[in-house]
């Protein structure tokens, strides 16, 4: 069949995925993916966008209402076992038996994937090393901190050296240091074993620093797909906030801002405006304010947040235009 | 090859269930204690009525022992459901679903582990009964048959417990569902033979209650040895329950494993 020939070349391939839970509005409304082997692919979206739903369908845990998906050509509906053999999955909420030790959980996992006892032990040794689990591998999981559990969960997902690793919000709830070390780990896994990685995240920063390509999911629809730099180029908006020392001068400060950007507004004690080039505009605004004798108590120039991306991609301009330009 | 692999998977999963059960003995121990309590207290308190004609020469210890065994086996079956609920709630079950092991092995492992616990517990209770003075005219084979009946009855309940656990995915519901065990255990010839039961409704309830036939089969084995009639009726009750509940469990497993 023709579509099989095309899906073979992709690590993850999905067409027209839809999912409706009970009577709720559809959680996925026709989503396509084509992830290349070796790629780190990010699915970015806010709470409830449908990220976990998509990931669970791709990993055989959930039946789609419509659509199809293949992992390296193996169909997630027709060849579930074959798919499970080649994917590793770390879900949003860790699932580990608190009464086992990390070591036991890893060894069992390896054996359930068909490894002999000796091969399983060797693999567990490797993973304990790779993820620095030495200090607590022999302790019961019940006593692990959230960060330790995440690391163990990642190890469990890697036990059988999967060709595609799925990570659902791998760093949500981690402190900044653990987050960075997890990013390093993901990169290292990709580098050392050419594993394809499909991850979901709510953080633009994470998608930016980790992913080769990012798709933005909003209310069950992919509204854009591009490299992080491509997305940012498309955004081309920095946010500037100016806080006058004397709130009574707000009107005059706003007037100055509006001369440069008519959509500038007064909001929560600051003048806020979005511009193409934040640094240059801030310099110009500062000079104008000084000239008008307005002292500032606060100034912030920020790259677009995820909120801004969503506003830009799904808000006022209308999703159709951007969905069209996204693919 | 396929079969060998299935057995291997089932064994790995069962061994893990047993390991965890041993680490959390408080889930099982009360059940053993309650069974032994039945044995001690009823035999001590009511033992003398065994002299009544209606008992037809069956010593009261042999009469009450099946009650202790059945209550123990139902508890052991509940443990299978509880083990599954634990895994569902900790989401470890989802992790297991992501492995290529057979779905059947996944659902059977807690049952098999529950049965192993149950057999150990039944043997323990039998040993205590022997120490209390139980005679076995049917010989050791009769005792083995009693253990197998208890295991079969427990398997029937394990199917029920597992079906409820899969359907409800909730520990509390699964726990609440084990309460059917009360009417089944007590609306029967639990303490005295049918002939001594006064209330007509209780006699009728006892006659439709399959537990009655399990009790009678065990009592016959303990007091006389192998007697075809009671043994066949007991086996029929067990097979009927096991078919029904294991069917339910398989159905629940197919549904929830595809949907959830
Ligand atoms: N089991 C379920 N039953 C009913 N509705 C569900 C179920 N799981 C998810 N939903 C609904 O589907 C939509 C998408 O949920 P999903 O969990 O896929 O979002 P998400 O992008 O992963 O969100 P988050 O960032 O919060 O994890 C939500 O509206 C959610 O309420
Ligand atoms: Mg999610």
XYZ file of C-alpha atoms and ligand atoms in Angstrom:
619
model
C 0.000 0.000 0.000
C 1.199 3.425 -0.900
C 0.824 5.047 2.501
C 2.933 2.363 4.122
C 5.782 3.162 1.794
C 5.713 6.784 2.834
C 5.298 6.116 6.559
C 8.318 3.780 6.647
C 10.711 6.655 6.325
C 9.291 8.524 9.302
C 9.779 7.758 12.959
C 6.319 9.017 13.829
C 3.619 9.501 11.256
C 0.045 10.448 12.010
C -2.821 11.543 9.829
C -6.121 13.081 10.808
C -6.043 12.072 14.477
C -9.272 12.858 16.272
C -10.388 12.042 19.779
C -13.674 12.678 21.496
C -14.019 11.701 25.157
C -17.595 10.800 26.050
C -19.694 13.835 25.176
C -17.117 16.571 25.671
C -16.019 18.765 22.789
C -13.355 17.017 20.746
C -9.951 16.929 22.446
C -8.176 16.425 19.106
C -9.662 17.754 15.911
C -7.622 16.321 13.081
C -3.914 16.361 13.885
C -1.049 15.285 11.603
C 2.560 14.535 12.518
C 5.574 13.566 10.462
C 8.641 13.197 12.664
C 11.931 12.276 11.064
C 14.280 9.656 12.544
C 16.721 11.156 15.020
C 14.734 14.330 15.443
C 13.763 15.932 18.749
C 10.213 16.991 18.103
C 8.267 19.147 20.534
C 4.518 19.427 20.914
C 3.870 22.731 22.618
C 0.538 23.739 24.090
C -1.279 25.081 27.154
C -3.239 23.004 29.683
C -5.975 20.997 28.047
C -4.699 21.514 24.496
C -4.710 17.767 23.891
C -0.977 17.009 24.198
C -1.376 14.007 26.460
C -4.266 12.740 24.382
C -2.113 12.812 21.242
C 0.789 11.152 23.020
C -1.393 8.397 24.458
C -2.800 7.613 21.030
C 0.690 7.439 19.517
C 1.800 5.084 22.292
C -1.128 2.612 21.956
C -2.683 3.575 25.286
C -5.744 5.218 23.804
C -7.882 4.545 20.764
C -8.405 7.517 18.453
C -11.955 8.282 17.352
C -10.595 8.690 13.828
C -7.290 8.840 12.010
C -4.234 6.627 11.895
C -0.664 6.626 13.116
C 2.486 4.611 12.523
C 5.752 4.336 14.377
C 8.501 3.414 11.921
C 5.777 2.001 9.714
C 4.125 -0.096 12.444
C 0.495 0.822 12.912
C -0.452 1.849 16.456
C -3.851 0.208 16.091
C -3.084 -2.921 14.082
C 0.387 -3.740 15.423
C 0.293 -2.654 19.061
C 2.861 -5.182 20.260
C 5.326 -4.300 17.546
C 4.904 -0.629 18.374
C 5.409 -1.207 22.096
C 8.682 -2.977 21.412
C 10.210 0.028 19.698
C 8.859 2.882 21.791
C 9.798 4.075 25.254
C 7.242 6.164 27.089
C 7.492 8.494 30.060
C 4.035 9.729 30.936
C 3.103 12.997 32.557
C 2.318 11.320 35.844
C 4.932 8.811 36.873
C 3.695 5.297 37.368
C 5.898 3.233 39.611
C 5.168 0.705 42.322
C 6.213 2.382 45.588
C 6.902 -0.974 47.249
C 9.578 -1.991 44.759
C 13.092 -0.635 44.738
C 14.192 1.296 41.676
C 16.525 -1.524 40.789
C 13.791 -4.144 40.960
C 11.446 -2.052 38.840
C 14.133 -1.599 36.198
C 15.108 -5.257 36.145
C 11.481 -6.380 35.855
C 10.875 -3.907 33.063
C 13.888 -5.214 31.150
C 12.742 -8.808 31.558
C 9.211 -7.990 30.449
C 10.776 -6.675 27.271
C 12.343 -10.077 26.783
C 15.856 -9.630 28.170
C 17.501 -12.580 29.866
C 18.381 -12.218 33.523
C 22.024 -11.410 32.855
C 21.239 -9.040 30.001
C 18.659 -7.301 32.200
C 21.172 -6.805 35.005
C 23.767 -5.442 32.636
C 21.276 -2.992 31.183
C 20.141 -1.841 34.632
C 23.774 -1.208 35.571
C 24.185 0.979 32.502
C 21.038 2.964 33.170
C 21.764 3.464 36.834
C 25.068 4.944 35.750
C 23.626 7.035 32.931
C 20.950 8.593 35.128
C 23.071 8.755 38.304
C 20.630 6.626 40.252
C 23.388 4.901 42.284
C 22.491 6.536 45.572
C 18.929 5.369 45.700
C 18.517 2.495 43.253
C 18.434 -0.003 46.116
C 15.870 1.922 48.127
C 12.106 1.553 47.925
C 10.516 3.972 45.503
C 8.079 5.125 48.190
C 10.911 7.234 49.643
C 11.926 8.939 46.388
C 11.515 12.663 45.808
C 9.615 13.880 42.765
C 12.859 14.514 40.889
C 14.212 11.039 41.646
C 10.995 9.476 40.432
C 11.258 11.383 37.179
C 14.754 10.087 36.625
C 13.725 6.539 37.426
C 10.739 6.918 35.124
C 13.040 8.031 32.344
C 15.288 5.049 33.000
C 12.260 2.744 32.813
C 11.394 4.251 29.453
C 14.916 3.609 28.161
C 15.334 0.054 29.406
C 14.798 -1.638 26.040
C 16.749 0.943 24.025
C 13.664 2.207 22.182
C 13.904 3.729 18.718
C 11.436 6.448 19.649
C 11.187 7.956 23.106
C 7.962 9.727 24.077
C 8.100 12.196 26.963
C 4.951 13.887 28.252
C 5.865 17.163 29.963
C 9.126 15.734 31.267
C 10.155 18.815 33.221
C 6.882 20.157 34.606
C 7.324 20.537 38.342
C 11.121 20.249 38.313
C 13.371 22.952 39.728
C 15.459 24.879 37.189
C 18.593 22.863 37.891
C 16.913 19.500 37.476
C 15.235 20.824 34.359
C 18.534 21.678 32.772
C 20.091 18.374 33.715
C 17.126 16.595 32.160
C 17.582 18.567 28.966
C 21.213 17.492 28.882
C 20.162 13.922 29.364
C 17.665 14.032 26.534
C 20.311 15.468 24.241
C 22.757 12.810 25.341
C 20.294 10.002 24.670
C 19.733 11.330 21.192
C 23.426 11.762 20.551
C 24.525 8.362 21.833
C 21.781 6.175 20.444
C 20.240 8.216 17.616
C 16.913 7.882 19.405
C 14.042 9.898 17.994
C 12.426 11.972 20.714
C 8.830 13.180 20.766
C 8.100 15.386 23.757
C 5.309 17.639 24.930
C 5.820 20.801 26.903
C 4.116 23.952 28.079
C 7.348 25.906 28.038
C 8.439 27.874 25.030
C 11.919 28.012 26.513
C 12.096 24.254 26.666
C 10.913 23.796 23.106
C 13.394 26.442 22.059
C 16.455 24.979 23.708
C 15.762 21.311 23.103
C 13.742 20.744 19.950
C 14.693 20.623 16.295
C 11.100 21.207 15.389
C 8.105 22.435 17.332
C 4.396 22.058 16.678
C 1.966 24.274 18.518
C -1.255 22.632 19.617
C -4.176 24.757 20.657
C -7.589 23.334 21.588
C -6.966 20.160 19.606
C -5.648 21.829 16.452
C -2.057 22.273 15.269
C -1.742 25.981 14.591
C 1.917 26.088 13.585
C 4.895 23.836 12.983
C 8.436 25.063 12.467
C 11.936 25.144 13.897
C 12.139 27.211 17.103
C 14.039 29.965 15.323
C 11.525 29.934 12.490
C 8.674 30.334 14.956
C 10.426 33.204 16.672
C 11.174 34.858 13.402
C 7.527 34.606 12.603
C 6.649 36.151 15.944
C 8.993 39.094 15.686
C 7.545 40.724 18.745
C 9.159 41.816 21.963
C 7.179 43.069 24.883
C 8.114 46.343 26.607
C 6.764 47.474 29.953
C 7.396 50.956 31.349
C 6.466 51.948 34.872
C 6.356 55.668 35.671
C 7.550 56.673 39.134
C 4.560 58.985 39.417
C 1.342 57.243 38.315
C -0.233 60.617 37.545
C 2.115 60.875 34.571
C 0.741 57.663 33.123
C -1.283 59.473 30.471
C 1.682 61.378 29.156
C 3.850 58.267 29.095
C 1.117 56.369 27.286
C 0.855 59.154 24.710
C 4.586 58.903 24.023
C 4.314 55.135 23.641
C 1.313 55.455 21.323
C 3.268 57.702 18.988
C 5.459 54.699 18.310
C 2.948 51.877 18.645
C -0.783 52.819 18.527
C -1.798 49.662 20.374
C 0.163 50.515 23.519
C -1.987 50.354 26.648
C -2.076 51.138 30.337
C -2.438 47.966 32.303
C -1.785 47.144 35.961
C 0.363 50.203 36.678
C 2.543 49.839 33.564
C 2.495 51.016 29.991
C 2.736 47.936 27.816
C 3.487 47.655 24.131
C 4.671 45.042 21.676
C 7.306 45.943 19.113
C 9.383 44.243 16.475
C 12.781 45.170 17.884
C 12.697 45.463 21.668
C 16.192 46.814 22.257
C 16.004 49.669 19.789
C 12.465 50.648 20.769
C 13.361 50.668 24.477
C 16.301 52.979 23.861
C 14.110 55.333 21.894
C 11.338 55.281 24.529
C 13.752 55.959 27.363
C 15.139 58.990 25.586
C 11.646 60.324 24.845
C 10.541 59.863 28.439
C 13.601 61.660 29.792
C 13.018 64.525 27.396
C 9.420 64.830 28.656
C 10.672 64.781 32.243
C 9.050 61.469 33.165
C 11.107 59.396 35.586
C 10.719 55.648 35.323
C 10.726 53.227 38.262
C 10.629 50.109 36.130
C 11.535 48.904 32.656
C 11.193 45.434 31.234
C 11.985 44.164 27.771
C 10.959 40.552 27.279
C 10.869 38.108 24.395
C 7.382 36.819 23.636
C 6.022 34.420 26.235
C 4.077 31.361 25.314
C 0.927 33.391 25.955
C 2.021 35.891 23.346
C 2.718 33.135 20.868
C -0.774 31.826 21.361
C -2.265 35.269 21.092
C -0.375 35.841 17.930
C -1.118 32.453 16.454
C -4.651 31.885 17.583
C -6.014 35.199 18.768
C -7.165 38.298 16.927
C -5.731 37.535 13.467
C -7.846 34.391 13.255
C -6.488 30.877 13.357
C -7.121 30.150 9.684
C -4.527 32.483 8.330
C -1.838 31.173 10.630
C -2.819 27.546 10.377
C -2.412 27.996 6.647
C 1.012 29.532 6.928
C 2.059 26.997 9.540
C 2.410 24.002 7.308
C 7.115 -20.965 21.973
C 4.183 -18.606 22.411
C 3.007 -20.628 25.404
C 6.448 -20.673 26.935
C 6.702 -16.936 26.600
C 3.281 -16.493 28.186
C 4.241 -18.657 31.148
C 7.460 -16.698 31.541
C 5.618 -13.373 31.535
C 2.988 -14.631 33.929
C 5.682 -15.886 36.252
C 7.625 -12.598 36.230
C 4.489 -10.618 36.996
C 3.264 -13.061 39.632
C 6.630 -13.113 41.376
C 6.532 -9.344 41.574
C 2.984 -9.404 42.998
C 4.043 -11.887 45.651
C 7.126 -9.866 46.523
C 5.002 -6.790 47.055
C 2.414 -8.726 49.060
C 5.113 -9.939 51.422
C 6.282 -6.350 51.889
C 2.822 -5.267 52.859
C 1.675 -8.136 55.077
C -0.998 -6.023 56.730
C -3.149 -6.417 53.653
C -3.316 -10.182 54.197
C -2.674 -10.918 57.865
C -6.014 -9.688 59.289
C -7.754 -12.090 56.974
C -5.785 -15.059 58.312
C -6.425 -13.920 61.864
C -10.177 -13.682 61.262
C -10.246 -17.189 59.821
C -8.373 -18.613 62.785
C -10.687 -16.683 65.070
C -13.690 -18.440 63.510
C -12.051 -21.733 64.137
C -11.064 -21.135 67.753
C -14.085 -19.262 68.996
C -16.822 -21.271 67.345
C -15.230 -24.572 68.127
C -14.653 -23.547 71.743
C -18.097 -22.018 72.173
C -20.323 -24.272 70.116
C -18.288 -27.480 69.961
C -20.694 -29.319 72.267
C -23.652 -29.072 69.875
C -21.803 -31.435 67.572
C -23.364 -34.179 69.693
C -26.837 -33.319 68.335
C -28.427 -35.868 66.029
C -28.641 -33.449 63.115
C -24.854 -33.405 62.849
C -24.928 -37.102 62.031
C -21.690 -37.737 63.843
C -19.673 -34.979 62.136
C -17.432 -33.446 64.829
C -18.076 -29.737 65.215
C -14.461 -28.911 64.380
C -14.878 -30.555 60.963
C -18.195 -28.769 60.574
C -16.898 -25.255 61.289
C -13.463 -25.609 59.627
C -14.869 -25.046 56.090
C -16.334 -21.730 57.275
C -12.881 -20.605 58.325
C -11.394 -21.845 55.050
C -14.019 -20.200 52.849
C -13.830 -16.916 54.708
C -10.072 -17.092 54.273
C -10.283 -17.863 50.576
C -12.708 -15.033 49.914
C -10.326 -12.697 51.714
C -7.412 -13.990 49.636
C -9.424 -13.325 46.494
C -10.143 -9.802 47.693
C -6.390 -9.355 48.014
C -6.064 -10.065 44.271
C -8.508 -7.257 43.539
C -6.762 -4.957 45.976
C -3.379 -5.645 44.397
C -4.749 -4.704 41.012
C -6.365 -1.545 42.366
C -3.047 -0.559 43.937
C -1.379 -0.841 40.548
C -4.166 1.050 38.819
C -4.002 3.841 41.358
C -0.225 4.137 41.352
C -0.453 3.998 37.529
C 2.108 1.233 37.536
C -0.468 -0.737 35.597
C -0.186 1.742 32.741
C 3.552 1.186 32.685
C 2.975 -2.548 32.456
C 0.486 -1.998 29.639
C 3.257 -0.249 27.707
C 5.335 -3.420 27.687
C 4.714 -6.039 24.987
C 3.562 -8.681 27.506
C 0.271 -10.461 26.955
C -2.772 -8.587 28.302
C -4.032 -11.859 29.751
C -0.858 -12.316 31.774
C -1.262 -8.783 33.073
C -4.715 -9.471 34.490
C -4.010 -13.043 35.579
C -0.856 -12.288 37.558
C -2.634 -10.732 40.561
C -5.112 -13.629 40.550
C -2.401 -16.268 40.490
C -0.534 -14.476 43.223
C -3.764 -14.266 45.245
C -4.281 -18.019 44.754
C -0.770 -18.812 45.950
C -1.337 -16.758 49.085
C -4.678 -18.431 49.561
C -3.269 -21.945 49.304
C -0.580 -21.119 51.847
C -3.181 -19.716 54.157
C -5.523 -22.696 53.749
C -2.710 -25.081 54.604
C -1.892 -23.031 57.672
C -5.500 -23.136 58.884
C -5.688 -26.884 58.248
C -2.541 -27.407 60.289
C -4.020 -25.419 63.146
C -7.189 -27.530 62.939
C -5.123 -30.717 63.082
C -3.395 -29.366 66.137
C -6.843 -28.656 67.644
C -7.658 -32.322 67.221
C -9.090 -32.685 63.727
C -9.179 -36.284 62.505
C -8.964 -37.011 58.792
C -10.679 -40.308 58.005
C -10.287 -39.545 54.302
C -6.508 -39.317 54.673
C -4.146 -36.611 53.368
C -5.691 -36.741 49.888
C -8.959 -35.486 51.331
C -7.052 -32.563 52.836
C -5.508 -31.816 49.441
C -8.970 -31.895 47.892
C -10.180 -29.412 50.512
C -7.298 -27.078 49.658
C -8.169 -27.310 45.962
C -11.836 -26.567 46.637
C -10.850 -23.506 48.655
C -8.544 -22.368 45.858
C -11.251 -22.864 43.234
C -13.794 -20.950 45.249
C -11.204 -18.225 45.833
C -10.450 -18.058 42.109
C -14.143 -17.452 41.456
C -14.079 -14.556 43.877
C -10.788 -13.290 42.503
C -12.412 -13.028 39.078
C -15.202 -11.012 40.629
C -12.814 -8.757 42.566
C -10.625 -8.164 39.518
C -13.620 -7.405 37.295
C -14.864 -4.820 39.793
C -11.376 -3.351 40.176
C -10.967 -2.953 36.411
C -14.430 -1.549 35.924
C -14.378 0.944 38.790
C -10.616 1.667 38.868
C -11.242 2.627 42.470
C -10.011 1.054 45.668
C -13.062 2.050 47.646
C -15.534 0.515 45.219
C -13.530 -2.682 45.043
C -13.453 -2.789 48.826
C -17.192 -2.151 49.096
C -17.903 -4.877 46.556
C -16.320 -7.515 48.784
C -19.275 -7.112 51.137
C -21.281 -9.634 49.103
C -19.085 -11.984 51.030
C -21.217 -11.466 54.169
C -24.559 -12.745 52.895
C -22.792 -15.508 50.991
C -20.958 -16.672 54.075
C -23.766 -16.342 56.604
C -26.990 -17.038 54.663
C -26.101 -20.686 54.636
C -25.759 -23.697 56.913
C -22.819 -21.815 58.382
C -23.070 -22.795 62.055
C -25.547 -25.673 62.128
C -26.951 -28.167 59.600
C -29.985 -27.149 57.536
C -32.242 -29.369 59.628
C -31.614 -27.189 62.669
C -32.356 -23.891 60.929
C -35.717 -22.623 62.113
C -36.510 -19.695 59.823
C -37.941 -20.849 56.496
C -36.453 -17.925 54.592
C -32.960 -18.733 55.817
C -33.358 -22.359 54.746
C -34.381 -21.205 51.276
C -31.530 -18.697 51.122
C -29.111 -21.430 52.155
C -30.380 -23.735 49.446
C -29.857 -21.211 46.655
C -26.546 -19.991 48.080
C -23.733 -21.792 46.232
C -21.516 -21.461 49.306
C -23.695 -24.079 51.005
C -22.577 -26.677 48.477
C -18.930 -25.768 48.934
C -19.322 -26.097 52.699
C -21.030 -29.456 52.306
C -18.397 -30.806 49.947
C -15.619 -29.797 52.360
C -17.465 -31.204 55.356
C -17.998 -34.511 53.648
C -14.305 -34.660 52.739
C -13.215 -33.810 56.263
C -15.631 -36.073 58.122
C -15.900 -39.074 55.793
C -13.494 -38.768 52.862
C -14.483 -38.909 49.204
C -18.274 -38.930 48.718
C -19.429 -38.418 45.158
C -22.691 -36.512 45.708
C -21.524 -33.586 47.864
C -18.208 -33.385 46.018
C -19.890 -33.043 42.612
C -22.353 -30.438 43.874
C -19.492 -28.442 45.395
C -17.464 -28.652 42.184
C -20.489 -27.566 40.146
C -20.986 -24.510 42.362
C -17.314 -23.590 42.016
C -17.206 -24.056 38.257
C -20.371 -22.015 37.779
C -19.023 -19.131 39.842
C -15.571 -19.262 38.256
C -16.951 -19.299 34.704
C -19.222 -16.393 35.426
C -16.688 -14.177 37.201
C -13.678 -15.001 35.034
C -15.841 -14.181 32.028
C -16.680 -10.859 33.639
C -13.006 -10.218 34.374
C -11.951 -10.932 30.797
C -14.709 -8.699 29.496
C -13.757 -5.874 31.866
C -10.101 -6.283 30.934
C -10.797 -6.080 27.215
C -12.891 -2.974 27.684
C -10.634 -1.047 29.997
C -7.378 -2.081 28.319
C -8.544 -0.654 25.033
C -10.221 2.460 26.292
C -8.437 3.792 29.329
N -9.946 10.573 30.314
C -10.577 11.693 29.902
N -11.922 11.770 29.921
C -12.564 12.882 29.501
N -11.949 13.976 29.057
C -10.605 13.974 29.017
C -9.854 12.840 29.437
N -8.539 13.121 29.287
C -8.479 14.371 28.797
N -9.710 14.887 28.629
C -10.026 16.212 28.082
O -9.406 16.355 26.816
C -8.810 17.625 26.673
C -7.329 17.494 26.377
O -6.692 16.920 27.515
P -5.160 16.527 27.533
O -4.898 15.835 28.825
O -4.812 15.798 26.295
O -4.475 17.951 27.523
P -2.941 18.354 27.774
O -2.553 19.212 26.646
O -2.132 17.148 28.008
O -3.047 19.235 29.076
P -1.992 19.388 30.316
O -0.982 20.374 29.889
O -2.854 19.911 31.402
O -1.438 18.046 30.605
C -9.115 18.386 27.952
O -10.228 19.211 27.722
C -9.458 17.323 28.944
O -10.416 17.776 29.851
Mg -1.026 16.465 29.579
